[in-house]
Amino acid sequence: PDIIDLAKRRNVDAIHPGYGFLSENADFARACEENGITFIGPPSDVLGKMGDKLSAKQIAIDCGVPVVPGCKEPLKSGEEALEKAISFGFPVILKAAAGGGGRGMRLCNAPEEVIPAFELVKSEAKKAFGNDDIFIEKYLVEPKHIEVQILADKYGNVRHLGERDCSLQRRNQKVLEESPSPIMTEDLRRRMGEAAVRAAKACGYANAGTVEFLVDKDLNFYFMEMNARIQVEHPVTEMVTGVDLVKAQINIAAGLPLQYKQEDIKLSGHVIECRINAENPLLDFRPSPGRIKSLFIPGGPGIRVDTAVYQGYEIPPYYDSMIGKLIVHGKNREEAIAKMTWALSEFIVDGVATNVDFQLKLIRRPEFLEGNYDNGFLNRTDILADERSKE
Ligand code: ADP
């Protein structure tokens, strides 16, 4: 209410919600709409539909996009969850329909885990999201997380802008993203792109959005959810396509038709993004808030750093620990890795612990160099084993 009130007093035309708390908040988008302020994002009813993972899956099913096998209605009890789990076969994952940011999920490997997990996710979901609808789906073993960026205008034109491989995750949170995906083929990109466009059209989408898929070893893909906002990792797509996504968002919100035909969108070279977090990888990635005593940010052709921190900045303990993103563009994957290696080596953040060295070790791993990794890689692999054994 304070933001709307201020916006009205200052005759604000439009509000860009960023990618934070308000970006997928249907109530906030509606409040903007009702007060004659343009919300730079999808219409509030689309946010409502896509913000709920179950209704988003139903939209995908209805338009013929493959989804991970799972239940279609919210679960009524732990017993029902167990019954479904047995019918899908283990492992399964329980998810809060309103969940996000890697929270409100529990993996179950065996029948005795299901009922306790159901109770846990339910109470977590109620506290964190104010909605305790829970559903269950089959847990795919060692898939990859590959997502497709789309842009849609208000006139039903939808384009896709290629993929981002976000399989390097810790506890379901993304750590490093790249485009193209090392496993992508022209044919798979076209089919995933078309599926993403179909899902967006089916829900009357407008503005920038991301359709997230899981991809198995046989390159089958399954719709997981749609993020109805610009995402943290959007610079990867901006640098690989040359499209300024935030500018496109503003143009779309202003009522302009999309300026791109599908064949105008070309991926050029290779882009890698490392998330820079104030956390201590040697202490189980514990957040490390505090004052930044000195800071050196690398630069050069094809090197982009998105951050708001500076020397003397006090990192507050209240939010997540990401303090910046380092994105590099190379003419191919090898060059992008070489540039990322230099840029990370030059990055200095003094005063707080960061994951800069962790990222450097990660991109030097043979599995990463070969482009051979899945969503479970960082959970199975101790990137800092050398460092630990030195202590
Ligand atoms: P959030 O909204 O919190 O980002 P997602 O539904 O996008 O949650 O899932 C986050 C991550 O959890 C995925 O990238 C993937 O690693 C893992 N995950 C979610 N569902 C499944 C599934 N059915 N099988 C395997 N992994 C899954």
Coordinates of C-alpha atoms and ligand atoms in Angstrom, one line a residue:
P1 CA 0.0 0.0 0.0
D2 CA 2.8 2.4 0.7
I3 CA 4.4 1.9 -2.7
I4 CA 1.0 2.4 -4.5
D5 CA 0.3 5.5 -2.3
L6 CA 3.7 7.0 -3.1
A7 CA 3.4 6.1 -6.8
K8 CA 0.0 7.9 -7.0
R9 CA 1.3 11.0 -5.2
R10 CA 4.2 11.2 -7.7
N11 CA 2.2 10.5 -10.8
V12 CA 4.1 7.3 -11.5
D13 CA 3.1 5.7 -14.9
A14 CA 4.6 2.3 -14.3
I15 CA 6.4 0.1 -11.7
H16 CA 9.1 -2.5 -12.5
P17 CA 9.0 -4.9 -9.6
G18 CA 12.5 -6.4 -10.2
Y19 CA 12.8 -10.0 -9.4
G20 CA 12.2 -9.8 -5.7
F21 CA 9.3 -10.2 -3.4
L22 CA 6.7 -8.2 -5.4
S23 CA 7.6 -9.5 -8.9
E24 CA 5.2 -12.5 -8.8
N25 CA 2.7 -11.0 -6.3
A26 CA -0.7 -11.1 -8.0
D27 CA -2.2 -8.8 -5.3
F28 CA 0.4 -6.1 -6.0
A29 CA 0.0 -6.4 -9.7
R30 CA -3.8 -6.0 -9.3
A31 CA -3.4 -3.1 -6.9
C32 CA -1.3 -1.4 -9.7
E33 CA -4.0 -2.2 -12.3
E34 CA -6.8 -0.9 -10.1
N35 CA -4.9 2.4 -9.5
G36 CA -4.1 3.1 -13.1
I37 CA -0.4 2.3 -12.8
T38 CA 1.2 -0.1 -15.3
F39 CA 2.7 -3.1 -13.7
I40 CA 5.8 -4.1 -15.8
G41 CA 5.1 -7.8 -15.8
P42 CA 2.3 -10.2 -16.7
P43 CA -1.4 -9.4 -16.0
S44 CA -2.4 -10.2 -12.4
D45 CA -4.7 -13.1 -13.4
V46 CA -1.8 -14.8 -15.2
L47 CA 0.4 -14.3 -12.1
G48 CA -2.2 -16.0 -10.1
K49 CA -2.4 -19.0 -12.4
M50 CA 1.3 -19.4 -12.9
G51 CA 2.2 -18.6 -9.2
D52 CA 0.5 -21.9 -8.3
K53 CA 2.6 -24.8 -9.5
L54 CA -0.3 -27.2 -9.7
S55 CA -2.5 -24.9 -11.9
A56 CA 0.6 -24.1 -14.1
K57 CA 1.1 -27.9 -14.6
Q58 CA -2.5 -28.2 -15.6
I59 CA -2.1 -25.5 -18.2
A60 CA 0.9 -27.4 -19.6
I61 CA -1.0 -30.6 -19.7
D62 CA -4.0 -28.9 -21.5
C63 CA -1.8 -27.6 -24.3
G64 CA 0.1 -30.9 -24.8
V65 CA 3.4 -30.0 -23.1
P66 CA 4.9 -33.0 -21.3
V67 CA 5.0 -32.7 -17.4
V68 CA 6.6 -34.8 -14.7
P69 CA 4.0 -37.5 -13.6
G70 CA 2.2 -36.3 -10.5
C71 CA -1.1 -35.7 -8.8
K72 CA -3.4 -33.1 -10.3
E73 CA -5.2 -31.8 -7.2
P74 CA -3.8 -30.7 -3.8
L75 CA -3.3 -33.7 -1.5
K76 CA -5.9 -34.0 1.3
S77 CA -3.7 -36.1 3.7
G78 CA -0.4 -37.7 4.4
E79 CA -2.1 -41.1 3.7
E80 CA -3.2 -39.9 0.2
A81 CA 0.4 -38.7 -0.4
L82 CA 1.7 -42.2 0.5
E83 CA -0.9 -43.9 -1.7
K84 CA 0.2 -41.7 -4.7
A85 CA 3.9 -42.1 -3.9
I86 CA 3.5 -45.9 -4.1
S87 CA 1.6 -45.6 -7.4
F88 CA 4.3 -43.4 -9.0
G89 CA 7.2 -45.4 -7.5
F90 CA 10.0 -43.9 -5.4
P91 CA 11.7 -41.5 -5.3
V92 CA 9.0 -38.8 -5.2
I93 CA 9.0 -35.1 -4.3
L94 CA 6.4 -33.3 -2.2
K95 CA 6.0 -29.7 -3.2
A96 CA 4.1 -26.7 -2.0
A97 CA 2.0 -25.4 -4.8
A98 CA 2.9 -21.8 -3.9
G99 CA 6.6 -22.6 -3.2
G100 CA 9.6 -20.9 -4.7
G101 CA 13.3 -20.2 -4.4
G102 CA 14.1 -23.9 -3.7
R103 CA 11.9 -23.8 -0.5
G104 CA 8.8 -25.9 0.3
M105 CA 10.0 -29.2 -1.2
R106 CA 10.9 -32.5 0.3
L107 CA 12.4 -35.6 -1.4
C108 CA 11.2 -39.0 -0.3
N109 CA 13.1 -42.2 -1.0
A110 CA 11.0 -44.6 0.9
P111 CA 7.4 -45.1 2.1
E112 CA 8.1 -44.3 5.8
E113 CA 9.4 -40.8 4.8
V114 CA 6.2 -39.7 3.1
I115 CA 3.8 -38.9 6.0
P116 CA 6.3 -37.0 8.1
A117 CA 7.5 -35.1 5.0
F118 CA 3.9 -34.2 4.1
E119 CA 3.4 -32.7 7.6
L120 CA 6.6 -30.8 7.4
V121 CA 6.1 -29.3 3.9
K122 CA 2.5 -28.4 4.9
S123 CA 3.5 -26.4 8.0
E124 CA 6.5 -24.9 6.1
A125 CA 4.2 -23.8 3.2
K126 CA 1.6 -22.3 5.5
K127 CA 4.3 -20.2 7.3
A128 CA 6.4 -19.2 4.3
F129 CA 3.7 -18.8 1.6
G130 CA 0.4 -18.5 3.4
N131 CA -1.0 -21.4 1.3
D132 CA -0.6 -25.0 2.3
D133 CA -1.7 -26.7 -0.8
I134 CA 0.8 -29.6 -1.3
F135 CA 1.2 -31.9 -4.3
I136 CA 3.4 -34.9 -5.1
E137 CA 5.3 -35.8 -8.3
K138 CA 7.8 -38.4 -9.4
Y139 CA 11.4 -37.4 -8.6
L140 CA 13.5 -37.7 -11.7
V141 CA 16.9 -39.1 -11.0
E142 CA 19.8 -37.0 -12.2
P143 CA 18.0 -34.8 -14.7
K144 CA 19.2 -31.4 -15.9
H145 CA 17.4 -28.1 -15.2
I146 CA 17.1 -26.3 -18.5
E147 CA 14.8 -23.3 -18.9
V148 CA 13.6 -21.3 -21.9
Q149 CA 13.3 -17.5 -21.9
I150 CA 10.2 -16.1 -23.6
L151 CA 8.9 -12.7 -24.5
A152 CA 5.2 -12.1 -25.2
D153 CA 3.5 -8.9 -26.2
K154 CA -0.1 -7.9 -25.4
Y155 CA -1.2 -9.0 -28.9
G156 CA -0.6 -12.7 -28.6
N157 CA 2.9 -12.7 -30.2
V158 CA 5.3 -15.0 -28.3
R159 CA 9.0 -15.7 -29.1
H160 CA 11.5 -17.8 -27.3
L161 CA 15.1 -16.7 -26.7
G162 CA 16.9 -20.1 -26.3
E163 CA 17.8 -21.9 -23.1
R164 CA 19.8 -21.5 -20.0
D165 CA 21.3 -24.6 -18.3
C166 CA 20.8 -24.1 -14.6
S167 CA 21.8 -27.6 -13.5
L168 CA 24.5 -26.5 -11.1
Q169 CA 22.5 -26.1 -8.0
R170 CA 23.1 -26.5 -4.3
R171 CA 20.0 -27.5 -2.3
N172 CA 17.9 -26.6 -5.3
Q173 CA 19.3 -23.2 -5.6
K174 CA 21.1 -22.1 -8.7
V175 CA 24.9 -21.5 -8.4
L176 CA 26.1 -21.1 -12.1
E177 CA 24.2 -20.8 -15.3
E178 CA 25.2 -21.0 -19.0
S179 CA 23.9 -20.8 -22.5
P180 CA 23.9 -22.7 -24.8
S181 CA 23.5 -25.8 -22.6
P182 CA 26.3 -28.2 -23.3
I183 CA 23.8 -30.9 -24.1
M184 CA 21.6 -28.9 -26.4
T185 CA 20.9 -29.8 -30.0
E186 CA 19.2 -27.6 -32.6
D187 CA 16.2 -30.0 -32.7
L188 CA 15.8 -30.1 -28.9
R189 CA 16.0 -26.3 -28.7
R190 CA 13.3 -25.9 -31.3
R191 CA 11.0 -28.4 -29.6
M192 CA 11.6 -27.0 -26.1
G193 CA 11.2 -23.5 -27.4
E194 CA 7.9 -24.4 -29.2
A195 CA 6.6 -26.0 -26.0
A196 CA 7.5 -22.9 -23.9
V197 CA 5.7 -20.7 -26.5
R198 CA 2.6 -23.0 -26.4
A199 CA 2.4 -22.8 -22.6
A200 CA 2.7 -19.0 -22.7
K201 CA 0.0 -18.7 -25.3
A202 CA -2.3 -21.1 -23.4
C203 CA -2.3 -18.8 -20.3
G204 CA -2.6 -15.5 -22.2
Y205 CA 0.9 -14.6 -21.1
A206 CA 2.4 -11.1 -21.6
N207 CA 5.8 -9.7 -20.8
A208 CA 9.0 -11.7 -20.1
G209 CA 8.8 -15.1 -18.6
T210 CA 10.7 -18.4 -18.1
V211 CA 9.5 -21.9 -18.6
E212 CA 11.5 -24.3 -16.6
F213 CA 12.0 -27.9 -17.7
L214 CA 13.7 -31.0 -16.4
V215 CA 15.6 -33.0 -19.1
D216 CA 16.5 -36.6 -18.6
K217 CA 19.4 -38.6 -20.0
D218 CA 17.5 -39.5 -23.1
L219 CA 16.8 -35.8 -23.7
N220 CA 13.1 -36.2 -22.9
F221 CA 11.9 -32.9 -21.4
Y222 CA 9.2 -32.2 -18.8
F223 CA 7.6 -28.9 -17.9
M224 CA 8.2 -28.1 -14.2
E225 CA 6.9 -24.5 -13.7
M226 CA 6.8 -21.1 -15.2
N227 CA 8.5 -18.1 -13.6
A228 CA 6.3 -15.1 -14.4
R229 CA 9.0 -12.5 -14.0
I230 CA 12.5 -11.5 -15.1
Q231 CA 14.9 -13.9 -13.4
V232 CA 18.2 -13.5 -11.6
E233 CA 20.0 -15.3 -14.5
H234 CA 18.4 -13.2 -17.3
P235 CA 21.8 -11.5 -18.3
V236 CA 22.9 -14.9 -19.7
T237 CA 20.2 -14.6 -22.3
E238 CA 20.8 -10.9 -22.8
M239 CA 24.5 -11.6 -23.6
V240 CA 24.0 -14.6 -25.8
T241 CA 21.1 -13.1 -27.9
G242 CA 22.0 -9.4 -27.7
V243 CA 18.4 -8.6 -26.6
D244 CA 17.9 -6.2 -23.7
L245 CA 15.2 -8.1 -21.8
V246 CA 14.3 -5.3 -19.4
K247 CA 14.0 -2.8 -22.2
A248 CA 11.8 -5.4 -24.0
Q249 CA 9.7 -5.7 -20.8
I250 CA 9.2 -1.9 -20.6
N251 CA 8.3 -1.7 -24.3
I252 CA 5.8 -4.6 -23.9
A253 CA 4.2 -2.9 -20.9
A254 CA 3.9 0.3 -22.9
G255 CA 1.8 -1.6 -25.4
L256 CA 4.4 -1.9 -28.2
P257 CA 4.3 -5.1 -30.3
L258 CA 7.3 -7.4 -30.2
Q259 CA 10.0 -6.2 -32.6
Y260 CA 11.5 -9.7 -33.2
K261 CA 10.5 -12.5 -35.4
Q262 CA 11.5 -16.0 -34.2
E263 CA 14.2 -16.2 -36.9
D264 CA 15.7 -12.9 -35.7
I265 CA 16.7 -14.5 -32.4
K266 CA 20.2 -16.0 -32.7
L267 CA 22.4 -17.3 -30.0
S268 CA 25.9 -16.1 -30.6
G269 CA 29.0 -17.5 -28.8
H270 CA 28.7 -18.8 -25.2
V271 CA 27.8 -17.1 -21.9
I272 CA 28.4 -18.2 -18.3
E273 CA 27.1 -16.6 -15.2
C274 CA 28.5 -17.2 -11.7
R275 CA 26.4 -16.0 -8.7
I276 CA 28.6 -14.2 -6.2
N277 CA 27.3 -14.8 -2.7
A278 CA 28.5 -13.5 0.7
E279 CA 28.7 -16.9 2.3
N280 CA 31.3 -19.3 3.6
P281 CA 31.6 -22.4 1.6
L282 CA 33.9 -24.0 4.2
L283 CA 31.2 -23.5 6.9
D284 CA 28.4 -25.2 5.0
F285 CA 27.8 -22.0 3.0
R286 CA 26.7 -20.1 6.0
P287 CA 25.7 -16.5 5.1
S288 CA 28.4 -14.0 5.9
P289 CA 26.9 -10.5 6.3
G290 CA 29.0 -7.5 7.3
R291 CA 30.9 -4.6 5.9
I292 CA 32.8 -4.8 2.6
K293 CA 36.3 -3.4 3.4
S294 CA 37.6 -3.4 -0.1
L295 CA 36.3 -4.4 -3.5
F296 CA 37.8 -5.0 -6.9
I297 CA 35.4 -5.8 -9.7
P298 CA 36.9 -7.3 -12.9
G299 CA 36.1 -5.8 -16.3
G300 CA 37.0 -6.0 -20.0
P301 CA 35.3 -7.0 -23.2
G302 CA 32.5 -9.5 -22.7
I303 CA 32.7 -9.2 -18.9
R304 CA 29.6 -7.9 -17.1
V305 CA 29.1 -7.5 -13.4
D306 CA 25.6 -6.8 -12.1
T307 CA 25.8 -5.6 -8.5
A308 CA 24.8 -2.9 -6.1
V309 CA 27.6 -3.3 -3.5
Y310 CA 30.6 -1.0 -3.1
Q311 CA 33.5 -0.5 -0.8
G312 CA 32.1 0.2 2.7
Y313 CA 28.7 -1.4 1.9
E314 CA 27.1 -3.2 4.8
I315 CA 25.6 -6.5 3.7
P316 CA 22.4 -6.9 5.8
P317 CA 21.6 -10.3 7.3
Y318 CA 18.0 -10.2 6.4
Y319 CA 17.9 -11.3 2.7
D320 CA 19.5 -14.0 0.7
S321 CA 23.3 -13.9 0.4
M322 CA 23.7 -13.0 -3.3
I323 CA 25.7 -9.7 -3.7
G324 CA 26.4 -9.8 -7.4
K325 CA 26.5 -11.7 -10.7
L326 CA 29.6 -12.1 -12.9
I327 CA 28.6 -12.8 -16.5
V328 CA 31.1 -13.5 -19.3
H329 CA 30.7 -13.9 -23.0
G330 CA 33.1 -15.8 -25.2
K331 CA 33.2 -16.8 -28.8
N332 CA 32.8 -20.4 -27.7
R333 CA 32.5 -22.3 -24.4
E334 CA 36.3 -22.7 -24.1
E335 CA 36.8 -18.9 -24.3
A336 CA 34.0 -18.2 -21.9
I337 CA 35.6 -20.6 -19.4
A338 CA 39.0 -18.9 -19.9
K339 CA 37.5 -15.4 -19.4
M340 CA 35.5 -16.6 -16.3
T341 CA 38.7 -18.0 -14.8
W342 CA 40.5 -14.7 -15.2
A343 CA 37.5 -12.6 -14.0
L344 CA 37.0 -14.8 -10.9
S345 CA 40.8 -14.7 -10.2
E346 CA 40.7 -10.9 -10.2
F347 CA 37.5 -10.5 -8.2
I348 CA 38.3 -9.3 -4.7
V349 CA 35.8 -8.9 -1.9
D350 CA 37.4 -8.2 1.5
G351 CA 35.7 -8.1 4.8
V352 CA 33.2 -10.9 4.3
A353 CA 33.5 -14.5 3.1
T354 CA 32.4 -15.2 -0.4
N355 CA 32.0 -18.1 -2.8
V356 CA 34.4 -16.6 -5.4
D357 CA 37.1 -19.3 -4.8
F358 CA 34.4 -22.0 -4.8
Q359 CA 33.2 -20.9 -8.2
L360 CA 36.8 -20.9 -9.5
K361 CA 37.3 -24.4 -8.3
L362 CA 34.0 -25.5 -9.8
I363 CA 34.7 -24.2 -13.3
R364 CA 38.1 -26.0 -13.2
R365 CA 36.5 -29.4 -12.5
P366 CA 36.9 -31.9 -15.3
E367 CA 33.1 -32.6 -15.2
F368 CA 32.4 -28.9 -15.8
L369 CA 35.1 -28.6 -18.5
E370 CA 33.5 -31.5 -20.3
G371 CA 30.0 -30.1 -19.8
N372 CA 29.0 -33.3 -18.1
Y373 CA 26.9 -32.4 -15.1
D374 CA 23.4 -32.8 -13.8
N375 CA 21.3 -31.2 -11.0
G376 CA 22.8 -33.6 -8.4
F377 CA 26.4 -32.9 -9.3
L378 CA 27.1 -30.2 -6.6
N379 CA 25.2 -32.3 -3.9
R380 CA 27.4 -35.4 -4.7
T381 CA 30.7 -33.6 -5.1
D382 CA 32.8 -31.9 -2.5
I383 CA 34.4 -29.1 -4.6
L384 CA 36.5 -27.9 -1.7
A385 CA 37.8 -31.3 -0.6
D386 CA 41.4 -30.2 -1.2
E387 CA 41.0 -27.2 0.9
R388 CA 39.5 -29.1 3.8
S389 CA 42.3 -31.7 3.8
K390 CA 44.8 -28.9 4.1
E391 CA 43.3 -27.7 7.3
Ligands
ADP1 P1 11.5 -23.4 -7.1 O1 10.2 -22.8 -7.5 O2 11.7 -23.3 -5.6 O3 12.7 -22.9 -7.9 P2 11.3 -25.8 -8.7 O4 10.0 -26.4 -8.8 O5 11.7 -24.9 -9.8 O6 11.4 -24.9 -7.3 O7 12.4 -26.8 -8.5 C1 13.8 -26.4 -8.1 C2 14.7 -27.6 -8.4 O8 14.3 -28.7 -7.6 C3 14.8 -28.0 -9.8 O9 15.7 -27.2 -10.6 C4 15.3 -29.4 -9.6 O10 16.7 -29.5 -9.4 C5 14.6 -29.9 -8.4 N1 13.4 -30.6 -8.7 C6 12.1 -30.1 -8.6 N2 11.2 -31.0 -9.0 C7 11.9 -32.2 -9.3 C8 11.5 -33.5 -9.8 N3 10.2 -33.8 -10.0 N4 12.5 -34.4 -10.1 C9 13.8 -34.0 -9.9 N5 14.2 -32.8 -9.5 C10 13.3 -31.9 -9.2

